[in-house]
Structures are given as structure tokens and as C-alpha cells.
Amino acid sequence: PFAFALERLLIGSTMIYKQMSWFSLFFILTFMILYYTHPAFAVAQTPIIIFLGFAVVVLSSLVIFIIMQKFEVELKAMQGMTSTVHAADISRFNTVMAAMSMGISTMRRRPLRTALTAVTIILLTFTILCFASFDTQRGIVRFFSAPSPGYSGVLYHPPRWGTINPDYVELVKARWAQEATVTTRHWVCPEFPGDPDFVVGHADGSNPVVLKGILGIQPEELAHRADLREMLQIDDPQRIRDHVFITEAVAELLGVQPGDQVVIKGIRLTVGPLLNATRLSAIVDMDNTSVIPIDYAQMQETEARQSAASSPEDMLTEQGNWANLPTDSVVLMSDRNCEIAGGKVSVIHLYTRDTQDASVFAEDLARMMDRTPIVATRADGVYRHIQGTVVAASGVGDLLFPVLLGGLVIFGTMLGSVADREKEIYTFSALGLAPPHVASLFFAEALVYSVLGGMGGYLIAQGTMKLLTF
């Protein structure tokens, strides 16, 4: 459009061959300016493909237009409508092209006003491009993860699971312990293939049963999680301190009932209400991951089979690929007892007053844990927060008045054009042109101004930036 408008406005050739020649010349000049000034051409490995793409689009559009016109003519001939009154109807495309030609002709008859208006729009476009820019910077990127749970908070665990550095735990507690309930979960589970399991048995050591994992939960977390309390069948969260919770299958193998004493890794605990394995496996955190510890041994084998390391973007989804330990091979106890039994911190929760605090804490924690996803509740669901690269606009607020000024200038020019061409409007109406067709003349003129001003200002801005940074 820019090359076509330049040819019609500056040259105005009447021969089709000259029109095509000048159009090609203006197009090549515009492309060469962009080629040497636009940063996209420096980044692209084969920038000539962009030129070929433009050429293919133009030629394809021309061929499609010719085929459609020929198809319409042949269809009317088959229907016998070539000699009817419908054949004299004016197509919308021809009307737009005629309006464009008449609008450009009017602009050519008023060269001074056209030049001043075009220069004004070009300078405004140049100002906008020079004083406003889009730049990449470090920021928080959010991804929707799941619907809102029945509580608000922040969840952190390593993207590939594993244990959390104790220094991180102390840092989180020191930063947010006064504003939120900070809880941890300790896990006991085999970390590598071949690691031994542990044994749980009666207080006298009889009837031992081999298990694989221990899940440690703090009473403070149970106070915020009604689903966990319901699954454990307890009303007082403090009961977890001296109790151990096992599934019905494990209790049957041990031959114990609620209230009996068992020993796990040297710790004597009372058996609490028996757990339903199905309900335990259905309990998930806010990111829809199970509360049951991960099978690290299987995870190590899976990583060994992977041929290449995953990209940083895959960290947001890879954690759902790991298998959990079998439900009937896991027992639940307090986080403190699990730590004594050799458990390590694997999950950190921050339970907040509302979702607003959760979103603020999550963004702060995401900045602290660079490129590590932090899950948190927001008003419309659960989101993953990760510090990454975001696109930000700078200087947009300073452009309000230049843009407003440009709009008023163009609006005043168009109103003046309507007033100057009042007699022409009467003539067009007397010839039978419909009001929309007459209005299209002025819209076509405004369209030419926008194309010339926008593209011209863009080329000048890119060229100026290239010269300043040369």
C-alpha cells in the first residue's frame, strides 16, 4: 500500500507499464531501507525470505483476484445475467478503487495542503516511535494451573522435586513467618535405586512390615487444610504429634488397631484412625500434585533414560511426570517425628489470609528463587509464577498529547476537505452516487494519509536510529 500510494501521489502515471515500474521501484527502495535499518533483518538468518514472502503475497493476491473476477463473469454468463440490469451493478472493490483514485487525484490538486498534512503525520509517527519503545526485562510471568482450592496460600517445591536446602527454609521463615503460616513437609523415601526400605512393627518388634515412605505434616498445616483433617479423621490437629496414620492394608498386615503402639525407625507412636487408600491418593495440593512422596528411585531411572536435558520452559510441566510411591507403602506422622526419622524438607507452604497476600508473596518468592516456578492462589484460580523475560512498554504515557494532537490535526484536515469539496459532493449526488460511496472518497483520502504518514514516519525513525547507533 505504501508503494502504491507513493506512485499514485508523486508520479500518477497513466500507462500500466510505468505504474508497475514505479511501484516496483518504490517497493524495492522501501525494502532496502528496512533491510539496512530494521533489527529484525539483522537477527534473521535468511532475511531475503521476507522479500520473497512479500512478492509471493502480492502475486498470489493478483492471481486470486483475476481468477475470482473471471469466475464471476463466467458464472453470470452461465446464468444469463450479462444483459440484465444486475450486470450494471457496481462491485464494492471497484467502488473502493475508484474512491481511492479520486481521493488521490484530489490530494494531487492541493499539493501544499497534502504536503503539510503528510509531514505532520510523519513527524507525529516519528515522535511516537522515538519516545516510546518496547523492551524486554526481567519480570514475573504467570501461567494458569488449576481452579481455586478451599484455601489461599503459596506452594514451593523444586521443579524436579528433590529436597529443599535448609537455608532456603530458614530464609522463607525469616521473611514471611510474621505475615503467613509457614509450614514444611518432610519426606522419607528411597532416593536412589537399590536404597533399602524401612520396617514398621509392634512395640516388641514382632510382625514387621516393610514400607517405602513417610509423609510428615505439621499440625499448623492441618489447621488450614480441612481436606487433610477429614482424610485423617481427626478434629484436633495436635493429635498428629504422637500418632501415626497407616492404611487399612498396612494395619491388616501388622495386625494392629487404632490405639495400638508401633515402632517406626526407633520412634514409638500410637496408631491413629486407619486411612482409606483411595481417599489418601485423591488428596492433592493446589497445583493438583499428590501429597504422597515421590518415588525418587524411579525418577532417577527416568532421568537416566532421557537423551537430552529439558529446556527451562519444561520445568513448568515436567513435575507432573514423576510417579508417587504406592499408597499402601506410605505412613503419615508429624513433621517433627518425620525429621527425627531422617526425613528431608521437600515442600514448603505459606498459608495466607487471602489471595491478595498469596499473590504478593508468590511474586516476591519467585524473584528470590530465580527461574523456579512458585504456585499460588489468586482471585480467579491457581497460577504458577516464574521470573522470566517479559515485554514492557516505556514512555507510553508521554505520548498522550502527541497522539491527541495528531488525531485533531487529521480530523481538522478531513473536515476542511469536506467543506472545500461541497460542490463536488452535490455533483456526485446528482450523478446518482449513494451517500456511502461519496463518504468513501473522504475515507480513502484519510487512508492514504495514514499509510504515508505511518510508514514514512517509521522509515525515518528507523533510519535515524541506525545513524545514531552507527
Tab-separated table of C-alpha atoms in Angstrom, residues 20-418:
chain	number	residue	atom	x	y	z
A	20	MET	CA	4.201	-1.195	-12.396
A	21	SER	CA	7.759	0.075	-12.863
A	22	TRP	CA	7.394	2.931	-10.387
A	23	PHE	CA	5.524	0.686	-7.950
A	24	SER	CA	8.357	-1.858	-8.074
A	25	LEU	CA	10.957	0.883	-7.634
A	26	PHE	CA	9.251	2.363	-4.556
A	27	PHE	CA	8.729	-1.095	-3.101
A	28	ILE	CA	12.384	-2.064	-3.562
A	29	LEU	CA	13.582	1.246	-2.080
A	30	THR	CA	11.328	0.774	0.953
A	31	PHE	CA	12.510	-2.781	1.388
A	32	MET	CA	16.171	-1.771	1.142
A	33	ILE	CA	15.728	0.926	3.789
A	34	LEU	CA	14.131	-1.597	6.120
A	35	TYR	CA	16.772	-4.166	5.223
A	36	TYR	CA	19.596	-1.940	6.450
A	37	THR	CA	17.818	-0.279	9.393
A	38	HIS	CA	15.340	-2.738	10.929
A	39	PRO	CA	16.851	-5.032	13.607
A	40	ALA	CA	14.688	-7.968	12.514
A	41	PHE	CA	16.722	-8.324	9.327
A	42	ALA	CA	19.927	-8.483	11.369
A	43	VAL	CA	18.507	-11.229	13.576
A	44	ALA	CA	17.047	-13.317	10.744
A	45	GLN	CA	19.375	-15.899	9.224
A	46	THR	CA	17.887	-15.526	5.727
A	47	PRO	CA	16.367	-12.021	5.519
A	48	ILE	CA	15.775	-12.319	1.774
A	49	ILE	CA	12.930	-14.684	2.633
A	50	ILE	CA	10.987	-11.660	3.899
A	51	PHE	CA	11.220	-10.027	0.470
A	52	LEU	CA	10.207	-13.262	-1.221
A	53	GLY	CA	7.282	-13.524	1.167
A	54	PHE	CA	6.037	-10.064	0.147
A	55	ALA	CA	6.437	-10.938	-3.515
A	56	VAL	CA	4.552	-14.209	-3.110
A	57	VAL	CA	1.718	-12.479	-1.261
A	58	VAL	CA	1.377	-9.772	-3.928
A	59	LEU	CA	1.488	-12.199	-6.844
A	60	SER	CA	-0.869	-14.636	-5.135
A	61	SER	CA	-3.358	-11.872	-4.388
A	62	LEU	CA	-3.219	-10.726	-8.006
A	63	VAL	CA	-3.804	-14.234	-9.341
A	64	ILE	CA	-6.644	-14.866	-6.887
A	65	PHE	CA	-8.267	-11.567	-7.869
A	66	ILE	CA	-8.052	-12.358	-11.594
A	67	ILE	CA	-9.460	-15.853	-11.074
A	68	MET	CA	-12.345	-14.581	-8.948
A	69	GLN	CA	-13.190	-11.873	-11.481
A	70	LYS	CA	-13.125	-14.401	-14.320
A	71	PHE	CA	-15.200	-16.836	-12.282
A	72	GLU	CA	-17.809	-14.146	-11.601
A	73	VAL	CA	-18.023	-13.214	-15.290
A	74	GLU	CA	-18.369	-16.839	-16.408
A	75	LEU	CA	-20.958	-17.556	-13.711
A	76	LYS	CA	-23.087	-14.604	-14.808
A	77	ALA	CA	-22.772	-15.748	-18.430
A	78	MET	CA	-23.998	-19.212	-17.493
A	79	GLN	CA	-26.929	-17.704	-15.583
A	80	GLY	CA	-27.822	-15.416	-18.481
A	81	MET	CA	-27.376	-12.277	-16.392
A	82	THR	CA	-24.866	-10.495	-18.622
A	83	SER	CA	-27.567	-8.448	-20.325
A	84	THR	CA	-29.763	-7.793	-17.270
A	85	VAL	CA	-29.826	-4.766	-15.042
A	86	HIS	CA	-27.818	-6.640	-12.407
A	87	ALA	CA	-24.810	-6.626	-14.729
A	88	ALA	CA	-24.566	-2.867	-14.356
A	89	ASP	CA	-24.254	-3.115	-10.594
A	90	ILE	CA	-21.044	-1.698	-9.135
A	91	SER	CA	-18.917	-4.033	-7.064
A	92	ARG	CA	-17.590	-2.966	-3.710
A	93	PHE	CA	-13.984	-3.492	-4.752
A	94	ASN	CA	-14.340	-1.336	-7.866
A	95	THR	CA	-16.038	1.324	-5.771
A	96	VAL	CA	-13.194	1.357	-3.252
A	97	MET	CA	-10.569	1.530	-6.005
A	98	ALA	CA	-12.420	4.340	-7.750
A	99	ALA	CA	-12.754	6.207	-4.470
A	100	MET	CA	-9.047	5.710	-3.818
A	101	SER	CA	-8.124	7.083	-7.242
A	102	MET	CA	-10.424	10.080	-6.891
A	103	GLY	CA	-9.148	10.778	-3.383
A	104	ILE	CA	-5.533	10.713	-4.535
A	105	SER	CA	-6.419	12.931	-7.501
A	106	THR	CA	-7.918	15.455	-5.101
A	107	MET	CA	-4.753	15.339	-2.988
A	108	ARG	CA	-2.635	15.966	-6.109
A	109	ARG	CA	-4.700	19.055	-6.922
A	110	ARG	CA	-3.840	20.514	-3.478
A	111	PRO	CA	-0.097	19.801	-3.201
A	112	LEU	CA	0.673	22.303	-0.417
A	113	ARG	CA	-2.062	21.102	1.939
A	114	THR	CA	-1.262	17.478	1.152
A	115	ALA	CA	2.449	18.012	1.817
A	116	LEU	CA	1.872	19.830	5.117
A	117	THR	CA	-0.608	17.213	6.347
A	118	ALA	CA	1.665	14.334	5.355
A	119	VAL	CA	4.681	15.969	7.033
A	120	THR	CA	2.651	16.488	10.216
A	121	ILE	CA	1.599	12.845	10.356
A	122	ILE	CA	5.117	11.657	9.529
A	123	LEU	CA	6.598	13.769	12.328
A	124	LEU	CA	3.987	12.503	14.789
A	125	THR	CA	4.755	8.916	13.862
A	126	PHE	CA	8.453	9.662	14.188
A	127	THR	CA	7.856	11.145	17.652
A	128	ILE	CA	5.849	8.141	18.805
A	129	LEU	CA	8.494	5.675	17.660
A	130	CYS	CA	11.365	7.674	19.144
A	131	PHE	CA	9.898	8.337	22.578
A	132	ALA	CA	8.096	5.033	23.104
A	133	SER	CA	9.588	1.604	22.804
A	134	PHE	CA	9.000	-1.983	23.770
A	135	ASP	CA	11.827	-3.567	25.670
A	136	THR	CA	12.436	-6.908	27.341
A	137	GLN	CA	13.161	-7.029	31.032
A	138	ARG	CA	13.055	-9.415	33.940
A	139	GLY	CA	9.592	-9.815	35.383
A	140	ILE	CA	7.054	-12.262	36.767
A	141	VAL	CA	5.304	-14.467	34.213
A	142	ARG	CA	2.067	-16.166	35.299
A	143	PHE	CA	0.518	-19.381	33.964
A	144	PHE	CA	-2.882	-20.726	34.960
A	145	SER	CA	-2.536	-24.057	36.731
A	146	ALA	CA	-5.783	-25.146	38.408
A	147	PRO	CA	-9.094	-23.911	39.855
A	148	SER	CA	-9.102	-22.276	43.270
A	149	PRO	CA	-8.860	-24.663	46.241
A	150	GLY	CA	-10.627	-24.155	49.545
A	151	TYR	CA	-7.757	-22.123	50.989
A	152	SER	CA	-5.303	-19.405	49.980
A	153	GLY	CA	-1.565	-19.762	50.060
A	154	VAL	CA	1.745	-20.283	48.291
A	155	LEU	CA	3.348	-23.622	47.424
A	156	TYR	CA	7.009	-24.199	46.647
A	157	HIS	CA	8.889	-27.358	45.824
A	158	PRO	CA	11.789	-27.948	43.415
A	159	PRO	CA	10.663	-28.260	39.783
A	160	ARG	CA	12.222	-31.719	39.579
A	161	TRP	CA	11.223	-32.450	43.155
A	162	GLY	CA	14.135	-33.432	45.367
A	163	THR	CA	14.950	-31.862	48.729
A	164	ILE	CA	14.996	-28.177	49.638
A	165	ASN	CA	18.128	-26.549	51.000
A	166	PRO	CA	17.664	-25.843	54.748
A	167	ASP	CA	18.981	-22.321	54.157
A	168	TYR	CA	16.009	-21.665	51.859
A	169	VAL	CA	13.638	-22.852	54.579
A	170	GLU	CA	15.161	-20.505	57.137
A	171	LEU	CA	15.113	-17.656	54.630
A	172	VAL	CA	11.410	-18.142	53.880
A	173	LYS	CA	10.541	-18.370	57.580
A	174	ALA	CA	12.529	-15.245	58.407
A	175	ARG	CA	10.858	-13.315	55.587
A	176	TRP	CA	7.195	-14.352	55.925
A	177	ALA	CA	6.698	-16.064	59.296
A	178	GLN	CA	5.095	-12.915	60.741
A	179	GLU	CA	2.665	-12.474	57.840
A	180	ALA	CA	1.704	-16.052	56.971
A	181	THR	CA	1.718	-19.567	58.394
A	182	VAL	CA	4.891	-21.157	57.039
A	183	THR	CA	4.815	-24.965	57.118
A	184	THR	CA	7.143	-27.637	55.785
A	185	ARG	CA	6.728	-31.258	54.820
A	186	HIS	CA	9.453	-33.809	55.418
A	187	TRP	CA	9.676	-36.939	53.313
A	188	VAL	CA	11.376	-40.260	53.924
A	189	CYS	CA	11.713	-42.287	50.740
A	190	PRO	CA	14.393	-44.128	48.740
A	191	GLU	CA	16.461	-41.578	46.830
A	192	PHE	CA	18.349	-43.932	44.522
A	193	PRO	CA	17.669	-47.355	43.011
A	194	GLY	CA	18.729	-50.019	45.474
A	195	ASP	CA	18.243	-47.922	48.612
A	196	PRO	CA	16.871	-50.080	51.474
A	197	ASP	CA	13.306	-49.726	52.696
A	198	PHE	CA	12.414	-49.384	56.396
A	199	VAL	CA	10.427	-51.586	58.755
A	200	VAL	CA	7.445	-50.838	60.996
A	201	GLY	CA	6.443	-53.314	63.657
A	202	HIS	CA	4.841	-53.820	67.054
A	203	ALA	CA	6.335	-52.271	70.151
A	204	ASP	CA	8.026	-55.592	70.917
A	205	GLY	CA	9.443	-55.785	67.374
A	206	SER	CA	7.169	-58.565	66.220
A	207	ASN	CA	5.283	-58.871	62.947
A	208	PRO	CA	7.375	-56.354	60.949
A	209	VAL	CA	6.130	-54.856	57.689
A	210	VAL	CA	8.371	-53.275	55.046
A	211	LEU	CA	7.378	-49.773	53.895
A	212	LYS	CA	8.900	-47.254	51.486
A	213	GLY	CA	7.927	-43.745	52.559
A	214	ILE	CA	6.929	-41.417	55.384
A	215	LEU	CA	4.973	-38.198	54.933
A	216	GLY	CA	5.457	-35.634	57.692
A	217	ILE	CA	2.800	-32.926	58.121
A	218	GLN	CA	2.809	-30.113	60.683
A	219	PRO	CA	-0.242	-29.505	62.913
A	220	GLU	CA	-0.241	-25.876	61.730
A	221	GLU	CA	-0.861	-27.071	58.188
A	222	LEU	CA	-3.749	-29.286	59.273
A	223	ALA	CA	-5.389	-26.207	60.796
A	224	HIS	CA	-5.629	-24.722	57.276
A	225	ARG	CA	-6.440	-27.925	55.371
A	226	ALA	CA	-9.900	-29.307	56.038
A	227	ASP	CA	-9.364	-31.993	53.391
A	228	LEU	CA	-6.366	-33.396	55.267
A	229	ARG	CA	-8.189	-33.366	58.611
A	230	GLU	CA	-11.145	-35.148	57.050
A	231	MET	CA	-8.893	-37.747	55.468
A	232	LEU	CA	-7.063	-38.333	58.776
A	233	GLN	CA	-10.421	-38.380	60.622
A	234	ILE	CA	-9.257	-36.001	63.360
A	235	ASP	CA	-10.714	-32.752	64.669
A	236	ASP	CA	-7.722	-31.602	66.707
A	237	PRO	CA	-4.632	-31.021	64.514
A	238	GLN	CA	-2.393	-31.534	67.554
A	239	ARG	CA	-3.251	-35.245	67.641
A	240	ILE	CA	-0.797	-35.844	64.821
A	241	ARG	CA	2.156	-35.095	67.130
A	242	ASP	CA	2.157	-38.522	68.832
A	243	HIS	CA	0.172	-40.578	66.324
A	244	VAL	CA	0.992	-42.420	63.146
A	245	PHE	CA	-1.573	-42.960	60.403
A	246	ILE	CA	-1.424	-46.108	58.292
A	247	THR	CA	-3.701	-47.515	55.623
A	248	GLU	CA	-6.127	-50.341	56.233
A	249	ALA	CA	-3.961	-52.763	54.247
A	250	VAL	CA	-0.861	-51.996	56.345
A	251	ALA	CA	-2.873	-52.325	59.563
A	252	GLU	CA	-4.095	-55.737	58.442
A	253	LEU	CA	-0.542	-56.896	57.725
A	254	LEU	CA	0.647	-55.597	61.092
A	255	GLY	CA	-2.367	-56.898	62.934
A	256	VAL	CA	-2.980	-53.623	64.765
A	257	GLN	CA	-5.990	-51.452	65.531
A	258	PRO	CA	-6.304	-47.723	66.270
A	259	GLY	CA	-4.777	-47.068	69.680
A	260	ASP	CA	-2.085	-49.770	69.464
A	261	GLN	CA	1.605	-48.940	69.772
A	262	VAL	CA	4.038	-49.366	66.864
A	263	VAL	CA	7.699	-48.551	66.343
A	264	ILE	CA	8.946	-46.792	63.208
A	265	LYS	CA	12.675	-46.143	62.925
A	266	GLY	CA	13.015	-46.273	66.696
A	267	ILE	CA	10.086	-43.907	67.343
A	268	ARG	CA	7.208	-45.309	69.412
A	269	LEU	CA	3.862	-43.919	68.183
A	270	THR	CA	0.170	-44.617	68.633
A	271	VAL	CA	-1.809	-45.844	65.651
A	272	GLY	CA	-4.431	-43.283	64.672
A	273	PRO	CA	-7.611	-43.800	62.646
A	274	LEU	CA	-6.967	-46.077	59.701
A	275	LEU	CA	-6.661	-44.406	56.308
A	276	ASN	CA	-8.588	-45.262	53.197
A	277	ALA	CA	-6.013	-45.733	50.431
A	278	THR	CA	-8.336	-44.354	47.758
A	279	ARG	CA	-9.064	-41.165	49.703
A	280	LEU	CA	-5.376	-40.706	50.517
A	281	SER	CA	-4.347	-40.974	46.869
A	282	ALA	CA	-7.049	-38.442	45.920
A	283	ILE	CA	-5.693	-35.692	48.208
A	284	VAL	CA	-3.805	-33.125	46.121
A	285	ASP	CA	-2.181	-29.762	46.698
A	286	MET	CA	-3.182	-26.548	44.968
A	287	ASP	CA	-1.178	-27.470	41.841
A	288	ASN	CA	-3.007	-30.815	41.526
A	289	THR	CA	0.031	-32.849	42.626
A	290	SER	CA	-0.468	-35.656	45.114
A	291	VAL	CA	0.632	-35.227	48.734
A	292	ILE	CA	2.189	-38.706	48.646
A	293	PRO	CA	6.005	-38.596	48.384
A	294	ILE	CA	7.659	-39.032	45.011
A	295	ASP	CA	9.327	-42.300	44.055
A	296	TYR	CA	12.859	-40.902	43.727
A	297	ALA	CA	14.291	-44.253	42.677
A	298	GLN	CA	12.007	-44.401	39.657
A	299	MET	CA	12.724	-40.731	38.976
A	300	GLN	CA	16.458	-41.452	38.795
A	301	GLU	CA	15.852	-44.255	36.325
A	302	THR	CA	13.627	-41.998	34.204
A	303	GLU	CA	16.235	-39.235	34.093
A	304	ALA	CA	18.892	-41.755	33.088
A	305	ARG	CA	16.779	-42.792	30.100
A	306	GLN	CA	16.310	-39.231	28.867
A	307	SER	CA	18.600	-38.441	25.962
A	308	ALA	CA	18.753	-34.677	26.425
A	309	ALA	CA	18.153	-32.214	29.202
A	310	SER	CA	14.855	-30.399	29.216
A	311	SER	CA	14.557	-26.707	28.403
A	312	PRO	CA	13.761	-24.212	31.197
A	313	GLU	CA	10.188	-23.895	29.899
A	314	ASP	CA	9.642	-27.618	30.508
A	315	MET	CA	10.192	-27.125	34.224
A	316	LEU	CA	6.605	-25.914	34.492
A	317	THR	CA	5.206	-29.240	33.301
A	318	GLU	CA	7.833	-31.884	33.959
A	319	GLN	CA	6.996	-32.248	37.630
A	320	GLY	CA	3.706	-33.934	36.737
A	321	ASN	CA	5.576	-36.801	35.034
A	322	TRP	CA	7.012	-38.381	38.192
A	323	ALA	CA	5.285	-41.329	39.840
A	324	ASN	CA	4.362	-41.283	43.516
A	325	LEU	CA	5.097	-44.069	45.942
A	326	PRO	CA	2.401	-46.742	46.286
A	327	THR	CA	-0.254	-45.530	48.710
A	328	ASP	CA	-0.097	-48.660	50.895
A	329	SER	CA	3.664	-48.243	51.338
A	330	VAL	CA	3.441	-44.780	52.953
A	331	VAL	CA	2.628	-43.760	56.538
A	332	LEU	CA	1.760	-40.302	57.868
A	333	MET	CA	3.096	-38.693	61.036
A	334	SER	CA	4.013	-35.274	62.348
A	335	ASP	CA	6.631	-33.291	60.507
A	336	ARG	CA	8.849	-33.250	63.600
A	337	ASN	CA	8.817	-37.040	64.010
A	338	CYS	CA	9.478	-37.458	60.280
A	339	GLU	CA	12.520	-35.206	60.612
A	340	ILE	CA	13.772	-37.326	63.529
A	341	ALA	CA	13.274	-40.423	61.370
A	342	GLY	CA	15.634	-38.959	58.773
A	343	GLY	CA	13.180	-37.042	56.612
A	344	LYS	CA	14.192	-34.074	54.496
A	345	VAL	CA	12.201	-30.968	53.606
A	346	SER	CA	10.577	-31.402	50.207
A	347	VAL	CA	7.625	-28.982	50.250
A	348	ILE	CA	7.057	-25.514	51.725
A	349	HIS	CA	3.609	-23.978	52.188
A	350	LEU	CA	2.723	-20.402	53.074
A	351	TYR	CA	-0.908	-20.194	54.184
A	352	THR	CA	-2.115	-16.603	53.893
A	353	ARG	CA	-5.132	-14.580	54.967
A	354	ASP	CA	-6.398	-14.043	51.427
A	355	THR	CA	-5.468	-14.462	47.791
A	356	GLN	CA	-4.091	-10.930	47.568
A	357	ASP	CA	-1.386	-11.702	50.123
A	358	ALA	CA	-0.727	-15.021	48.385
A	359	SER	CA	-0.114	-13.353	45.010
A	360	VAL	CA	2.216	-10.746	46.544
A	361	PHE	CA	4.215	-13.362	48.458
A	362	ALA	CA	4.409	-15.602	45.381
A	363	GLU	CA	5.869	-12.837	43.217
A	364	ASP	CA	8.427	-11.954	45.899
A	365	LEU	CA	9.379	-15.616	46.312
A	366	ALA	CA	9.626	-16.063	42.529
A	367	ARG	CA	12.118	-13.191	42.380
A	368	MET	CA	14.073	-14.834	45.167
A	369	MET	CA	14.036	-18.306	43.560
A	370	ASP	CA	15.109	-17.254	40.065
A	371	ARG	CA	13.615	-19.354	37.219
A	372	THR	CA	11.814	-21.587	39.705
A	373	PRO	CA	8.008	-21.867	39.467
A	374	ILE	CA	6.093	-20.748	42.545
A	375	VAL	CA	2.468	-21.875	42.802
A	376	ALA	CA	-0.044	-19.564	44.493
A	377	THR	CA	-3.750	-18.885	44.649
A	378	ARG	CA	-5.170	-15.775	43.012
A	379	ALA	CA	-8.693	-14.423	42.766
A	380	ASP	CA	-9.531	-16.475	39.658
A	381	GLY	CA	-7.581	-19.668	40.301
A	382	VAL	CA	-4.155	-21.134	40.954
A	383	TYR	CA	-1.207	-19.789	38.953
A	384	ARG	CA	2.442	-20.655	38.526
A	385	HIS	CA	4.716	-17.644	38.978
A	386	ILE	CA	8.197	-17.664	37.490
A	387	GLN	CA	10.676	-14.881	36.949
A	388	GLY	CA	11.397	-14.670	33.258
A	389	THR	CA	11.570	-12.304	30.318
A	390	VAL	CA	8.593	-10.002	29.783
A	391	VAL	CA	7.902	-7.276	27.233
A	392	ALA	CA	7.258	-3.836	28.692
A	393	ALA	CA	6.393	-0.533	27.020
A	394	SER	CA	8.261	2.572	28.090
A	395	GLY	CA	7.280	6.182	27.531
A	396	VAL	CA	3.691	5.398	26.564
A	397	GLY	CA	2.228	7.927	28.980
A	398	ASP	CA	4.242	10.746	27.431
A	399	LEU	CA	2.623	10.141	24.043
A	400	LEU	CA	-0.932	11.018	25.013
A	401	PHE	CA	-0.735	14.620	23.873
A	402	PRO	CA	1.191	13.968	20.616
A	403	VAL	CA	-1.305	11.298	19.624
A	404	LEU	CA	-4.224	13.538	20.576
A	405	LEU	CA	-2.682	16.403	18.612
A	406	GLY	CA	-2.190	14.200	15.571
A	407	GLY	CA	-5.773	12.990	15.717
A	408	LEU	CA	-7.089	16.549	15.921
A	409	VAL	CA	-4.883	17.631	13.007
A	410	ILE	CA	-6.145	14.834	10.790
A	411	PHE	CA	-9.717	15.410	11.923
A	412	GLY	CA	-9.460	19.123	11.123
A	413	THR	CA	-7.948	18.361	7.739
A	414	MET	CA	-10.768	15.985	6.860
A	415	LEU	CA	-13.410	18.496	7.939
A	416	GLY	CA	-11.729	21.150	5.814
A	417	SER	CA	-11.678	18.750	2.886
A	418	VAL	CA	-15.407	18.162	3.225
